[in-house]
mmCIF file with all atom_site columns, C-alpha atoms and ligand atoms in Angstrom:
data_model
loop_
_atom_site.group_PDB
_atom_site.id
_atom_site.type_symbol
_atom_site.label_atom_id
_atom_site.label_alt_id
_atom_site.label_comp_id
_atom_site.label_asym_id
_atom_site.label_entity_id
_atom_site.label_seq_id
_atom_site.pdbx_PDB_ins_code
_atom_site.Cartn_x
_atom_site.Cartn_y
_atom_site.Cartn_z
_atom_site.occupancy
_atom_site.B_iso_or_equiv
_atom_site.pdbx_formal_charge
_atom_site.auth_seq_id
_atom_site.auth_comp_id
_atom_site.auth_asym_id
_atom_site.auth_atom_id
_atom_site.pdbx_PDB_model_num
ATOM   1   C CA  . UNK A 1 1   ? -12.016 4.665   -20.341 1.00 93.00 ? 1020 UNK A CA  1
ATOM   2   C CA  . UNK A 1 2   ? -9.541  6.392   -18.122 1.00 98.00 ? 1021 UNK A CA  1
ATOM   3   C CA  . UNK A 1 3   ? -8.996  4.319   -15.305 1.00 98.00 ? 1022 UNK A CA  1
ATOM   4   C CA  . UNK A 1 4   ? -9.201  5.700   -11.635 1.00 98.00 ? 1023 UNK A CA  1
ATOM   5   C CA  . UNK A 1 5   ? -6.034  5.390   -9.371  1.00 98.00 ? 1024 UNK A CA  1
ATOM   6   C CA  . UNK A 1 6   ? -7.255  3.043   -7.690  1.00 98.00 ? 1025 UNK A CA  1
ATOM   7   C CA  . UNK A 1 7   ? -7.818  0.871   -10.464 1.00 98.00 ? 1026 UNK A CA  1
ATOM   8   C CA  . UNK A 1 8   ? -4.577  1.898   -11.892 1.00 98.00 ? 1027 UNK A CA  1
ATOM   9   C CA  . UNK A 1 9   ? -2.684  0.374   -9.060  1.00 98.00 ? 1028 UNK A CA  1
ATOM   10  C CA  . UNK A 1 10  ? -4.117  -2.873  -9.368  1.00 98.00 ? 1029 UNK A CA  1
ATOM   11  C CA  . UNK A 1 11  ? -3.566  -2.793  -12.993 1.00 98.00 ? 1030 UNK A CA  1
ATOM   12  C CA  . UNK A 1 12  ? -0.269  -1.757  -12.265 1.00 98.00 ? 1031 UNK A CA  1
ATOM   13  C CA  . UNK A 1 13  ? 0.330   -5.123  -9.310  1.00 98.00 ? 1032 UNK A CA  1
ATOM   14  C CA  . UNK A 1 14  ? -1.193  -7.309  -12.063 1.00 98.00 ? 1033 UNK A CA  1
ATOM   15  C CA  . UNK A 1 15  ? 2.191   -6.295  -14.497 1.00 98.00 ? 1034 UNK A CA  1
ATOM   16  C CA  . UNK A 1 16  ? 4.786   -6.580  -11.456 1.00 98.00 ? 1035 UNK A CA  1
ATOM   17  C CA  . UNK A 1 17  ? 3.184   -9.877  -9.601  1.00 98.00 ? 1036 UNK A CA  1
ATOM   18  C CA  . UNK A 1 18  ? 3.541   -12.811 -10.537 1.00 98.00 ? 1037 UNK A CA  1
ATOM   19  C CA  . UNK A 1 19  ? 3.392   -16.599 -8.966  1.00 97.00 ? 1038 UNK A CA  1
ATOM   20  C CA  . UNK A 1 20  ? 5.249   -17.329 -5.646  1.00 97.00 ? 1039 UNK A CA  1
ATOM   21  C CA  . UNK A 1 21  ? 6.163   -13.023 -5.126  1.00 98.00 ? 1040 UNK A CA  1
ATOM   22  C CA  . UNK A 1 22  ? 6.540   -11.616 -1.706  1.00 98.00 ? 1041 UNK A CA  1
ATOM   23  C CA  . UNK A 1 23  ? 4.326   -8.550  -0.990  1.00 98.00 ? 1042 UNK A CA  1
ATOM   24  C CA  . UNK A 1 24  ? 3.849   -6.580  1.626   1.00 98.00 ? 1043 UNK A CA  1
ATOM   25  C CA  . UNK A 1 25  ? 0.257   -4.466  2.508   1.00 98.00 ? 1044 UNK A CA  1
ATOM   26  C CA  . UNK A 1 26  ? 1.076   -1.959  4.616   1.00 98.00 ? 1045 UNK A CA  1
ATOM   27  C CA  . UNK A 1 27  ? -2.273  -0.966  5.497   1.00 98.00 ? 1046 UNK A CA  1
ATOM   28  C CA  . UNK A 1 28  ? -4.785  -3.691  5.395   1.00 98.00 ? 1047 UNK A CA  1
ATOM   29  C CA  . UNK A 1 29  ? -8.188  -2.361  6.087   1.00 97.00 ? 1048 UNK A CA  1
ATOM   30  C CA  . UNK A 1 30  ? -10.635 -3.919  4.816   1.00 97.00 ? 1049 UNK A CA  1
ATOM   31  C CA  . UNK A 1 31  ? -8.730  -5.937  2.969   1.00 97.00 ? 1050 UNK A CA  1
ATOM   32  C CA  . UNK A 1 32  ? -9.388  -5.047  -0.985  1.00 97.00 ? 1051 UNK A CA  1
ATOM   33  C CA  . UNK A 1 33  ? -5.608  -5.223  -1.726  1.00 98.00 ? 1052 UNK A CA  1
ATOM   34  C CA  . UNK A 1 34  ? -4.648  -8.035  0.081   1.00 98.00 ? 1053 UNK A CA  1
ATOM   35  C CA  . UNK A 1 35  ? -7.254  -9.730  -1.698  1.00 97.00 ? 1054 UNK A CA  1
ATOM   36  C CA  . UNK A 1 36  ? -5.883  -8.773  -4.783  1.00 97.00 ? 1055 UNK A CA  1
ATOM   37  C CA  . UNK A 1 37  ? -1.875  -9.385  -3.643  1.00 98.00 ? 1056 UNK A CA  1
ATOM   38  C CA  . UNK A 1 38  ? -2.919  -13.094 -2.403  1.00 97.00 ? 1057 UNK A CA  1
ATOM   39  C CA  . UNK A 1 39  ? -4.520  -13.822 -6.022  1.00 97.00 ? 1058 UNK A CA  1
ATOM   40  C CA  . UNK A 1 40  ? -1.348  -12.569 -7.799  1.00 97.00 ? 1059 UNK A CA  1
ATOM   41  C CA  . UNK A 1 41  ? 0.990   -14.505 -5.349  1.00 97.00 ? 1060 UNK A CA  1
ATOM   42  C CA  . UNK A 1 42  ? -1.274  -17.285 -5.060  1.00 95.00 ? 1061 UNK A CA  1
ATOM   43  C CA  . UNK A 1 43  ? -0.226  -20.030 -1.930  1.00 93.00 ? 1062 UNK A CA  1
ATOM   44  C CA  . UNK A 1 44  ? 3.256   -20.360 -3.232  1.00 95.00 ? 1063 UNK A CA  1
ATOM   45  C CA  . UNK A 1 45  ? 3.980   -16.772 -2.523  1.00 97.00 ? 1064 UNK A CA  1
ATOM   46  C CA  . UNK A 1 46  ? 3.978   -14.780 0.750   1.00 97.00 ? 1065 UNK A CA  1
ATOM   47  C CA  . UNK A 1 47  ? 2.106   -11.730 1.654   1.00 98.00 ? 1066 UNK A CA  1
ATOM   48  C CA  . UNK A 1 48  ? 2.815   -10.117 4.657   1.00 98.00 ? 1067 UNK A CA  1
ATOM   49  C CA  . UNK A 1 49  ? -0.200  -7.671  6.066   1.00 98.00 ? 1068 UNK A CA  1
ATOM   50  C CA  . UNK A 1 50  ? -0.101  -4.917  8.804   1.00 98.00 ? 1069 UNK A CA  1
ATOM   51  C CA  . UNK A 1 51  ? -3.136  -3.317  10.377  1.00 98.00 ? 1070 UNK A CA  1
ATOM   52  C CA  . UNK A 1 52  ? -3.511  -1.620  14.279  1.00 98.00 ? 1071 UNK A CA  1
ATOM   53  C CA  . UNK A 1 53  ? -7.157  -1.827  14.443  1.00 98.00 ? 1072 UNK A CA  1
ATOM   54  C CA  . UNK A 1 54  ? -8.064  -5.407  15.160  1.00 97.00 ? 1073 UNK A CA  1
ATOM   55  C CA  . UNK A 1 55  ? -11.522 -4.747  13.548  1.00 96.00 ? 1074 UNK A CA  1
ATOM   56  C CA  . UNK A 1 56  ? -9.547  -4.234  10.669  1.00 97.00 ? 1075 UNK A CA  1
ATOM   57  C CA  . UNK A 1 57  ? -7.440  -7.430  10.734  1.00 98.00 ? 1076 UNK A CA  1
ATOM   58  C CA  . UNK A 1 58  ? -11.109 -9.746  11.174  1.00 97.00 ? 1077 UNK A CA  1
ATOM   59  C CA  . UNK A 1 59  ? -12.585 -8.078  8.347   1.00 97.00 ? 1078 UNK A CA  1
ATOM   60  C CA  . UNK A 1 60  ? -9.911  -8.786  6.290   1.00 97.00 ? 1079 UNK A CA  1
ATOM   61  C CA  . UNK A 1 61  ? -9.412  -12.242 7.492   1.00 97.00 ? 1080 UNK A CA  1
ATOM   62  C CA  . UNK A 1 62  ? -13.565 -12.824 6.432   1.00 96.00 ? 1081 UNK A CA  1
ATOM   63  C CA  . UNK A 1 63  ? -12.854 -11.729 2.983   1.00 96.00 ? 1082 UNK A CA  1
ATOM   64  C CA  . UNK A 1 64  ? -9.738  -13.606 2.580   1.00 96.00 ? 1083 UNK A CA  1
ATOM   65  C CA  . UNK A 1 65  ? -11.122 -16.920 4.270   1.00 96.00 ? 1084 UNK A CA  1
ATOM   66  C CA  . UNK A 1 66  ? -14.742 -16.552 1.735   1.00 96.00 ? 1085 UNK A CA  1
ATOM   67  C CA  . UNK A 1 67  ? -12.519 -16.411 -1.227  1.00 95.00 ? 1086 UNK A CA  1
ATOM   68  C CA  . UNK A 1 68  ? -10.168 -19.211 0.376   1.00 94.00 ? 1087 UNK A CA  1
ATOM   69  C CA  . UNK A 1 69  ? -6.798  -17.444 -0.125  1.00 90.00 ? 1088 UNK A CA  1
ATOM   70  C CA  . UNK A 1 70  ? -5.832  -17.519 3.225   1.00 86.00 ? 1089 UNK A CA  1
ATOM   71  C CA  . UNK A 1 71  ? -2.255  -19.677 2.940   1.00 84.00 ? 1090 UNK A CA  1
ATOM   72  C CA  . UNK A 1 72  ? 0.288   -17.214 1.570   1.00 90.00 ? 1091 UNK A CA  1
ATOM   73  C CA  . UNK A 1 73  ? -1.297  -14.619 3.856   1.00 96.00 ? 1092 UNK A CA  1
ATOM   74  C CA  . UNK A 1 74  ? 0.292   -13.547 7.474   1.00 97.00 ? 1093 UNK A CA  1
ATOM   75  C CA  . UNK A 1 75  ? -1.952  -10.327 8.978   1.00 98.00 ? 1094 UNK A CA  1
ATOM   76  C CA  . UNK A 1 76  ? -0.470  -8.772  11.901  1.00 98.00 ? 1095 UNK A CA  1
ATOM   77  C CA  . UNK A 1 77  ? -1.606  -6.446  14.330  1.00 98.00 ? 1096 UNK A CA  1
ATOM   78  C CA  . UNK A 1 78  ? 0.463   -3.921  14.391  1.00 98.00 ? 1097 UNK A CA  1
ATOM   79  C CA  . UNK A 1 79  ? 2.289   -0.544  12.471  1.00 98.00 ? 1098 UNK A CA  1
ATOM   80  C CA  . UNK A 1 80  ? 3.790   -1.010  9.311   1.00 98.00 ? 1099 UNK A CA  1
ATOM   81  C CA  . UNK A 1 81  ? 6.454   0.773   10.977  1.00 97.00 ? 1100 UNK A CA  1
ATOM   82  C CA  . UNK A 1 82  ? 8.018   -2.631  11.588  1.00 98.00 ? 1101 UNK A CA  1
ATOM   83  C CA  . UNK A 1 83  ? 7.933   -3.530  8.185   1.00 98.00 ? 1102 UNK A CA  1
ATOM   84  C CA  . UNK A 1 84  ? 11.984  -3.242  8.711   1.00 97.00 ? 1103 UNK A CA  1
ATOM   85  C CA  . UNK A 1 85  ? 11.673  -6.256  11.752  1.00 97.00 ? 1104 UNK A CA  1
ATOM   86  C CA  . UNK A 1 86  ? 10.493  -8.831  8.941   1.00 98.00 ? 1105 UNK A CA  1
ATOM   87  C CA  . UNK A 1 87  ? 12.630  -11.494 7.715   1.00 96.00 ? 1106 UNK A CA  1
ATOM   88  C CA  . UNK A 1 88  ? 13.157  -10.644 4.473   1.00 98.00 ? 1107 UNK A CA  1
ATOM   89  C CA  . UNK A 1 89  ? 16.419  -9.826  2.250   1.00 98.00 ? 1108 UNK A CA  1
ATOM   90  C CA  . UNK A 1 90  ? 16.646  -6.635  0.472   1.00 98.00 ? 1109 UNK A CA  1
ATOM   91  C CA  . UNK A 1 91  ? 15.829  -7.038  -3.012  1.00 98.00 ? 1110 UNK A CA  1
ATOM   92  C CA  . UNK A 1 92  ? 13.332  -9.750  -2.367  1.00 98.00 ? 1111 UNK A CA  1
ATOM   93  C CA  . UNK A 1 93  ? 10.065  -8.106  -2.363  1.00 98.00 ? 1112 UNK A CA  1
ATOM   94  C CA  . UNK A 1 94  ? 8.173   -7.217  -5.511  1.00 98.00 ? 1113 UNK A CA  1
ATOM   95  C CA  . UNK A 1 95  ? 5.371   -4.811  -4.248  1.00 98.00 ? 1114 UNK A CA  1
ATOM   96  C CA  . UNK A 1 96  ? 4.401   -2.801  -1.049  1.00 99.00 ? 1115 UNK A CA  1
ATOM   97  C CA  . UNK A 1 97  ? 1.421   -1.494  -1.011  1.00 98.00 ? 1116 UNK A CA  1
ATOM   98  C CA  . UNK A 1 98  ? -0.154  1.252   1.237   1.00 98.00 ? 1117 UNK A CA  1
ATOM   99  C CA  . UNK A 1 99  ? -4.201  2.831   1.504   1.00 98.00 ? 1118 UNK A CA  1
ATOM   100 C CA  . UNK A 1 100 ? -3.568  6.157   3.364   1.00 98.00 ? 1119 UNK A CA  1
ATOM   101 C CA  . UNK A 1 101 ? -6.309  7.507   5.180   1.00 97.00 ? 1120 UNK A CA  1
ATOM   102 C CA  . UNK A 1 102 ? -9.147  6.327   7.629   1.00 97.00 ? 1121 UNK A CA  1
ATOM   103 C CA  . UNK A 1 103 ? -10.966 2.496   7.837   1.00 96.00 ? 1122 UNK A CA  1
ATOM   104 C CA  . UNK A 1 104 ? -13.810 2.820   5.695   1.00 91.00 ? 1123 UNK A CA  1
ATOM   105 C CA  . UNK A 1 105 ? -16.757 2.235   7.942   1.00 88.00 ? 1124 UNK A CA  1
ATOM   106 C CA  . UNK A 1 106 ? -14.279 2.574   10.953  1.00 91.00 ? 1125 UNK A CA  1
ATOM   107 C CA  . UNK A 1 107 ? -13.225 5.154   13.588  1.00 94.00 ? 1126 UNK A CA  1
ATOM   108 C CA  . UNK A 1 108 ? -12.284 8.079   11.014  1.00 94.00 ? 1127 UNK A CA  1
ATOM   109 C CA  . UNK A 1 109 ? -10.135 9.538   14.100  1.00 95.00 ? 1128 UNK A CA  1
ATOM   110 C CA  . UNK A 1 110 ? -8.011  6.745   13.687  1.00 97.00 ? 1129 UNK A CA  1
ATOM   111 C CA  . UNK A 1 111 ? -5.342  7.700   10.469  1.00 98.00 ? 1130 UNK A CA  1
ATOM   112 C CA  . UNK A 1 112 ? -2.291  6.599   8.999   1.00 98.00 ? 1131 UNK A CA  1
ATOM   113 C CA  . UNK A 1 113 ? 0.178   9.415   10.180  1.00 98.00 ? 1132 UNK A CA  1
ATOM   114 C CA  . UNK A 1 114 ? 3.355   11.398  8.380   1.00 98.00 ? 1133 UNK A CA  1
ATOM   115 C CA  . UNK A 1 115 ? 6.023   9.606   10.727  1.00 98.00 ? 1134 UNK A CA  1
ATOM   116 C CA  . UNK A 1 116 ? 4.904   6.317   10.326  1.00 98.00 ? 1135 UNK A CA  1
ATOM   117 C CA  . UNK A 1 117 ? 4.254   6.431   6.955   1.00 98.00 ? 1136 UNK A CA  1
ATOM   118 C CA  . UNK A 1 118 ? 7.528   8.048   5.808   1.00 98.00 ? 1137 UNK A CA  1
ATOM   119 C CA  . UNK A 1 119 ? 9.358   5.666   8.086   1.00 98.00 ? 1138 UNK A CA  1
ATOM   120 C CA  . UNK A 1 120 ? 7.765   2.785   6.338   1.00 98.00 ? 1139 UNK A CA  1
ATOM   121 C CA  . UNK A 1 121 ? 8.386   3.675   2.888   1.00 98.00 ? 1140 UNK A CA  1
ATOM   122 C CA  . UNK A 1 122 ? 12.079  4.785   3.878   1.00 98.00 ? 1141 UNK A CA  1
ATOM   123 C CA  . UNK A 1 123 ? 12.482  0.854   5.283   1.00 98.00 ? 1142 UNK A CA  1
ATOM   124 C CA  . UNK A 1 124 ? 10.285  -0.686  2.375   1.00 98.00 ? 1143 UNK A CA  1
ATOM   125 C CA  . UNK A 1 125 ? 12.542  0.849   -0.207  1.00 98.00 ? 1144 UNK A CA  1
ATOM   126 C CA  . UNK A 1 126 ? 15.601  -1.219  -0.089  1.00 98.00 ? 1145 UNK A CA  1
ATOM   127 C CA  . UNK A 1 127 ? 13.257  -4.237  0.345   1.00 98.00 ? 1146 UNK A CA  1
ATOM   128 C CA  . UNK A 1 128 ? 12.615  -3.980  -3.777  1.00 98.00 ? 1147 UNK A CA  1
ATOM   129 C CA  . UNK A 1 129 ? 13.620  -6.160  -6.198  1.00 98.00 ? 1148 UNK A CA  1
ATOM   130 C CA  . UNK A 1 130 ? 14.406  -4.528  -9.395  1.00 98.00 ? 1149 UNK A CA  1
ATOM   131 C CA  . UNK A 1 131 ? 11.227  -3.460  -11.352 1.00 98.00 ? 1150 UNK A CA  1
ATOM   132 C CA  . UNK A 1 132 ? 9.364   -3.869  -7.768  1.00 98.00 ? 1151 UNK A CA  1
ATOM   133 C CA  . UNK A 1 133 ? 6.892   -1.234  -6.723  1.00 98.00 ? 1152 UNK A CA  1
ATOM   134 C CA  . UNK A 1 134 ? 5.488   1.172   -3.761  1.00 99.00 ? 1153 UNK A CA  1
ATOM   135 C CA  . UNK A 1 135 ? 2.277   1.922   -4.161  1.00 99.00 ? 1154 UNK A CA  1
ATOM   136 C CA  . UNK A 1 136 ? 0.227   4.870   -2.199  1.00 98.00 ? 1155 UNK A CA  1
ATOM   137 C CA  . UNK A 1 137 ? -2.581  5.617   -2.360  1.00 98.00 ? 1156 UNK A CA  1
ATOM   138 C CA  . UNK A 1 138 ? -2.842  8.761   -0.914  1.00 98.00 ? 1157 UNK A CA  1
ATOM   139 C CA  . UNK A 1 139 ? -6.700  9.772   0.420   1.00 98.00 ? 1158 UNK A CA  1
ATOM   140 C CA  . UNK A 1 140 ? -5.853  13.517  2.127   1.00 97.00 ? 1159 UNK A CA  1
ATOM   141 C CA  . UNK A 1 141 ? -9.529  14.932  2.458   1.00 96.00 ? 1160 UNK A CA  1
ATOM   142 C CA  . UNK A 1 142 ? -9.568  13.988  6.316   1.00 96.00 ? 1161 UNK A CA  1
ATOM   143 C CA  . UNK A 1 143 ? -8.146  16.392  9.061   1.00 96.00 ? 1162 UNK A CA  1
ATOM   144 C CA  . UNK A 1 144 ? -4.679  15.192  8.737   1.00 97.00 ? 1163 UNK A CA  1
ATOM   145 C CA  . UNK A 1 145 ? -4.431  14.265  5.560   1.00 97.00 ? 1164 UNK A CA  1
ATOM   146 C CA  . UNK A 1 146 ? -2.853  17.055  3.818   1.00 98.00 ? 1165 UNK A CA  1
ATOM   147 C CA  . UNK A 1 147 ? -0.279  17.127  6.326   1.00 98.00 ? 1166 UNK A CA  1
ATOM   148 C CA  . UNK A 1 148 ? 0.700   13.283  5.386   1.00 98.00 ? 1167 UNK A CA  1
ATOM   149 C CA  . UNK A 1 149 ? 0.295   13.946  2.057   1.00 98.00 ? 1168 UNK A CA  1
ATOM   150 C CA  . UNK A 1 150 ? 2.754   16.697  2.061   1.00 98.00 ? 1169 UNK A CA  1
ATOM   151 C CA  . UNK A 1 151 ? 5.228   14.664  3.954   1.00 98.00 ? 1170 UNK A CA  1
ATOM   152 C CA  . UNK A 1 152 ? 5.000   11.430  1.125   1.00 98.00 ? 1171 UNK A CA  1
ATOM   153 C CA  . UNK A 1 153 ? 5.334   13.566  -1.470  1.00 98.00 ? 1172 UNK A CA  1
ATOM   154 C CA  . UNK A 1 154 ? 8.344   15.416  -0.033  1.00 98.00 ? 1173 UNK A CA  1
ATOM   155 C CA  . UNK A 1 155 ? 9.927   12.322  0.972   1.00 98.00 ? 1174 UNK A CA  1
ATOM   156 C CA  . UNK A 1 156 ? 9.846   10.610  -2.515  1.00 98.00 ? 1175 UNK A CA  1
ATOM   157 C CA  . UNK A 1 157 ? 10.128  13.462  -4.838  1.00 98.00 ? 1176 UNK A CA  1
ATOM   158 C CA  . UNK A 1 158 ? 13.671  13.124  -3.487  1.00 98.00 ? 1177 UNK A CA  1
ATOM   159 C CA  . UNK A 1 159 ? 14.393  9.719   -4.128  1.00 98.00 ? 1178 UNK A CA  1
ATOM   160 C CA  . UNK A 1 160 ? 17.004  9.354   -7.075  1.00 98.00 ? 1179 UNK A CA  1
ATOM   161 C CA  . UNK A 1 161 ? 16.262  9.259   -10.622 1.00 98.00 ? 1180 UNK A CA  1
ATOM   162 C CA  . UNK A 1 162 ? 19.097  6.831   -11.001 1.00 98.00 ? 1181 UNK A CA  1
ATOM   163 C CA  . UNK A 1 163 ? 17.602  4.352   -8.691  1.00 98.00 ? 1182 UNK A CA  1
ATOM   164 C CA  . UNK A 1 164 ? 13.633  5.265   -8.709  1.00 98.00 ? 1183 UNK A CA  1
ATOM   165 C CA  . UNK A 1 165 ? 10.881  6.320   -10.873 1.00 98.00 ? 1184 UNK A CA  1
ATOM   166 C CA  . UNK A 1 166 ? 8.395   7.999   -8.993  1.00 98.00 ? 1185 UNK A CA  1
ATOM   167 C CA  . UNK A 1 167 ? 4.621   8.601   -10.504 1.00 98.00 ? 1186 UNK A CA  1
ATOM   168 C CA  . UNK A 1 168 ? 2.102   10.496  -9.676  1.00 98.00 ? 1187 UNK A CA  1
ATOM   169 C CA  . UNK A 1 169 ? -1.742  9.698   -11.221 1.00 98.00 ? 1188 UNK A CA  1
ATOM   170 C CA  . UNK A 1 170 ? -4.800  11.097  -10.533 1.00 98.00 ? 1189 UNK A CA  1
ATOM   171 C CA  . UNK A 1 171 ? -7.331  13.337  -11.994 1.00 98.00 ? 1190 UNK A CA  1
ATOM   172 C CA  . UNK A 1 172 ? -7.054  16.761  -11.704 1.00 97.00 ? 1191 UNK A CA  1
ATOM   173 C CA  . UNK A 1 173 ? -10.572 18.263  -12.628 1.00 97.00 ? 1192 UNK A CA  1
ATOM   174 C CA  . UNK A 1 174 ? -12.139 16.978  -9.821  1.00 96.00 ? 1193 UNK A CA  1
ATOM   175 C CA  . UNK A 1 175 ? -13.766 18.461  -6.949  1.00 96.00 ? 1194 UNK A CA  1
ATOM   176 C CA  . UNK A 1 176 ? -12.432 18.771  -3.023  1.00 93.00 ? 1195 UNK A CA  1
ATOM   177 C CA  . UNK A 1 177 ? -9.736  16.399  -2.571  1.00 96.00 ? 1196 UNK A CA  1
ATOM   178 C CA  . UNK A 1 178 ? -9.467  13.818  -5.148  1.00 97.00 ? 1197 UNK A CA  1
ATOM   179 C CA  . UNK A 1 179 ? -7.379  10.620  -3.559  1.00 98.00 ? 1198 UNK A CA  1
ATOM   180 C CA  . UNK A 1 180 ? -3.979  10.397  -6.533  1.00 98.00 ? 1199 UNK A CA  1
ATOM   181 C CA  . UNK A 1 181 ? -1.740  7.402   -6.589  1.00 98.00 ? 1200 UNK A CA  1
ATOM   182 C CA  . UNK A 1 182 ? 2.229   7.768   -6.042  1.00 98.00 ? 1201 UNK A CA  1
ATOM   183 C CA  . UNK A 1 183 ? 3.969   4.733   -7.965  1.00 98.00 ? 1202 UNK A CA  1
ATOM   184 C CA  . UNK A 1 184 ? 7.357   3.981   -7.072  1.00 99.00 ? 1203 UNK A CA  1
ATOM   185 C CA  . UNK A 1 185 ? 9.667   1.353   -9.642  1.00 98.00 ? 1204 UNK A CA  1
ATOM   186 C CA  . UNK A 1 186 ? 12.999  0.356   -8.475  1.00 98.00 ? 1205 UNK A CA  1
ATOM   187 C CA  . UNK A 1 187 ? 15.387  0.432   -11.517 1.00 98.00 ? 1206 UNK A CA  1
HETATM 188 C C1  . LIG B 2 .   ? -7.671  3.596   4.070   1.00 67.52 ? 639  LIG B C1  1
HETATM 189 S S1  . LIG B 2 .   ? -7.583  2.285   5.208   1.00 67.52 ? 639  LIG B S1  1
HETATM 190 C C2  . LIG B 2 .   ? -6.993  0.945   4.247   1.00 67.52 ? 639  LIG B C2  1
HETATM 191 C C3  . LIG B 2 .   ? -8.016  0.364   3.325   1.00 67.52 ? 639  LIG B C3  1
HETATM 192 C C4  . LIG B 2 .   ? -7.660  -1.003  2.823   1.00 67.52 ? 639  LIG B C4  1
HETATM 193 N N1  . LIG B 2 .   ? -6.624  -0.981  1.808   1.00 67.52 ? 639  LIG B N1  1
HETATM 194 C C5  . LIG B 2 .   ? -8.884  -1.752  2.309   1.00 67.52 ? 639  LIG B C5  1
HETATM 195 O O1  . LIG B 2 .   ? -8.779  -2.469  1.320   1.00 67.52 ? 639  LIG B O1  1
HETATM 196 O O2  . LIG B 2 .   ? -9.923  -1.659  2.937   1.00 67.52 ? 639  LIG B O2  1
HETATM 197 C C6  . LIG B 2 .   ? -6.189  2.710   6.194   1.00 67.52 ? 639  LIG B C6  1
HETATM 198 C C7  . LIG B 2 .   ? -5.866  1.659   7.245   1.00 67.52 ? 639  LIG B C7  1
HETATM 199 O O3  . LIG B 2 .   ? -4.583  1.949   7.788   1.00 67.52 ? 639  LIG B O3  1
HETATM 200 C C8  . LIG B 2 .   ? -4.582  1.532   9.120   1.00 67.52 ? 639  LIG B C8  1
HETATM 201 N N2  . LIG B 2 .   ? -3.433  2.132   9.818   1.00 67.52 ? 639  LIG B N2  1
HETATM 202 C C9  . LIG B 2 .   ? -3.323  3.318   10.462  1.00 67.52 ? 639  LIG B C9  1
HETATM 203 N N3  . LIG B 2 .   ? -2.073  3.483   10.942  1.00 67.52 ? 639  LIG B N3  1
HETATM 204 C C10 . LIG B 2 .   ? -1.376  2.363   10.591  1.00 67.52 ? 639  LIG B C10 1
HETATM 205 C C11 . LIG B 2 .   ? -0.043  1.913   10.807  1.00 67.52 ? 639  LIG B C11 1
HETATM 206 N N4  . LIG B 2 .   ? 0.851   2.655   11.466  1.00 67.52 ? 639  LIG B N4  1
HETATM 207 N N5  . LIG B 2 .   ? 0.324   0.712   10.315  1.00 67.52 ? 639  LIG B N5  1
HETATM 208 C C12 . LIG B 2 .   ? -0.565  -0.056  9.638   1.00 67.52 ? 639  LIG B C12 1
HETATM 209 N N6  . LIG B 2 .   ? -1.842  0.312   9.401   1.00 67.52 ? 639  LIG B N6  1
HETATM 210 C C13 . LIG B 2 .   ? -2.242  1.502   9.889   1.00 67.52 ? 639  LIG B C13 1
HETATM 211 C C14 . LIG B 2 .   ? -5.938  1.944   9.638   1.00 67.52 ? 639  LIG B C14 1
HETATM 212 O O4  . LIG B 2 .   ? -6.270  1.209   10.795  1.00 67.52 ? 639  LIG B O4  1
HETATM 213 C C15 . LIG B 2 .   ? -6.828  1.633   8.428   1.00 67.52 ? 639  LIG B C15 1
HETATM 214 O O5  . LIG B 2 .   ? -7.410  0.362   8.539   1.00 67.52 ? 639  LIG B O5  1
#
């Protein structure tokens, strides 16, 4: 019954997306969430989508052209450490979204990394709209990981209260290195 944090972030975009939002995915992948962010926003919305593996950006594109939700979509090929470049007021964006870790079926040597991903949270965050979210999904089994992880959760544990709720979810009977979800709400 309990859902997994993965699931709970996409329950969690279903109650903050609606109709003609701009989202951001910060790491696209394979593309899972910006399948999920282009259904919410559907073609009157915008998503914008940032990968550096081109193998990543093509596999995406596949999934998103088979389920024909490729017109709010714009994937670029490059760090979502110029999330702060895009053209887009503050206040104006109602979810960012980022998969931490290695490309499934990819190079595993290529990771997101602590500086990056700290600098792209720190630019994402005045890019909320009220009630808007920043989702990680933080995957820190890999060499590397626990280093990143350690650097998100020191960054937005000290976010204030007054203007942030940050969550953390995730199981905590598990074995190894159970992936856990950080949820951040702008008041
Ligand atoms: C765990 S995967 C994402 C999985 C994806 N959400 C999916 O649905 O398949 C992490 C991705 O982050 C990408 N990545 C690594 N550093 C990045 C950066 N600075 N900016 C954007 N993406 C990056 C990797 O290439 C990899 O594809």
């Amino acid at each position: 019954m309990l859902q997994n944090p993965l699931q709970f972030s996409h329950t969690l975009l279903e109650q903050t997306v609606k109709n003609g939002d701009t989202v951001i995915d910060a790491t696209v992948g394979n593309g899972h969430d910006t399948l999920k962010l282009a259904s919410l926003v559907q073609s009157e919305g915008k998503v914008y989508g940032y990968d550096i593996q081109e193998q990543a950006i093509e596999s995406a594109k596949l999934k998103l052209e088979k389920a024909k939700l490729t017109k709010p979509i714009e994937l670029m090929l490059k760090g979502h450490e110029h999330i702060s470049d895009l053209p887009l007021a503050d206040s104006s964006v109602s979810a960012v979204v980022f998969n931490l870790g290695y490309l499934p079926s990819g190079d595993k040597s290529i990771i997101t990394t602590p500086e990056t991903t700290v600098s792209a949270i720190k630019s994402s965050l005045p890019l909320l709209k009220k009630g808007g979210l920043i989702l990680l999904m933080i995957y820190h089994g890999h060499e590397g990981g626990k280093e990143e992880k350690d650097a998100v959760s020191d960054c937005v544990s000290q976010l204030p209260q007054k203007e942030f709720n940050v969550l953390r979810y995730g199981f905590i009977n598990q074995k190894n290195t159970p992936p856990f979800l950080i949820a951040i709400e702008k008041k």
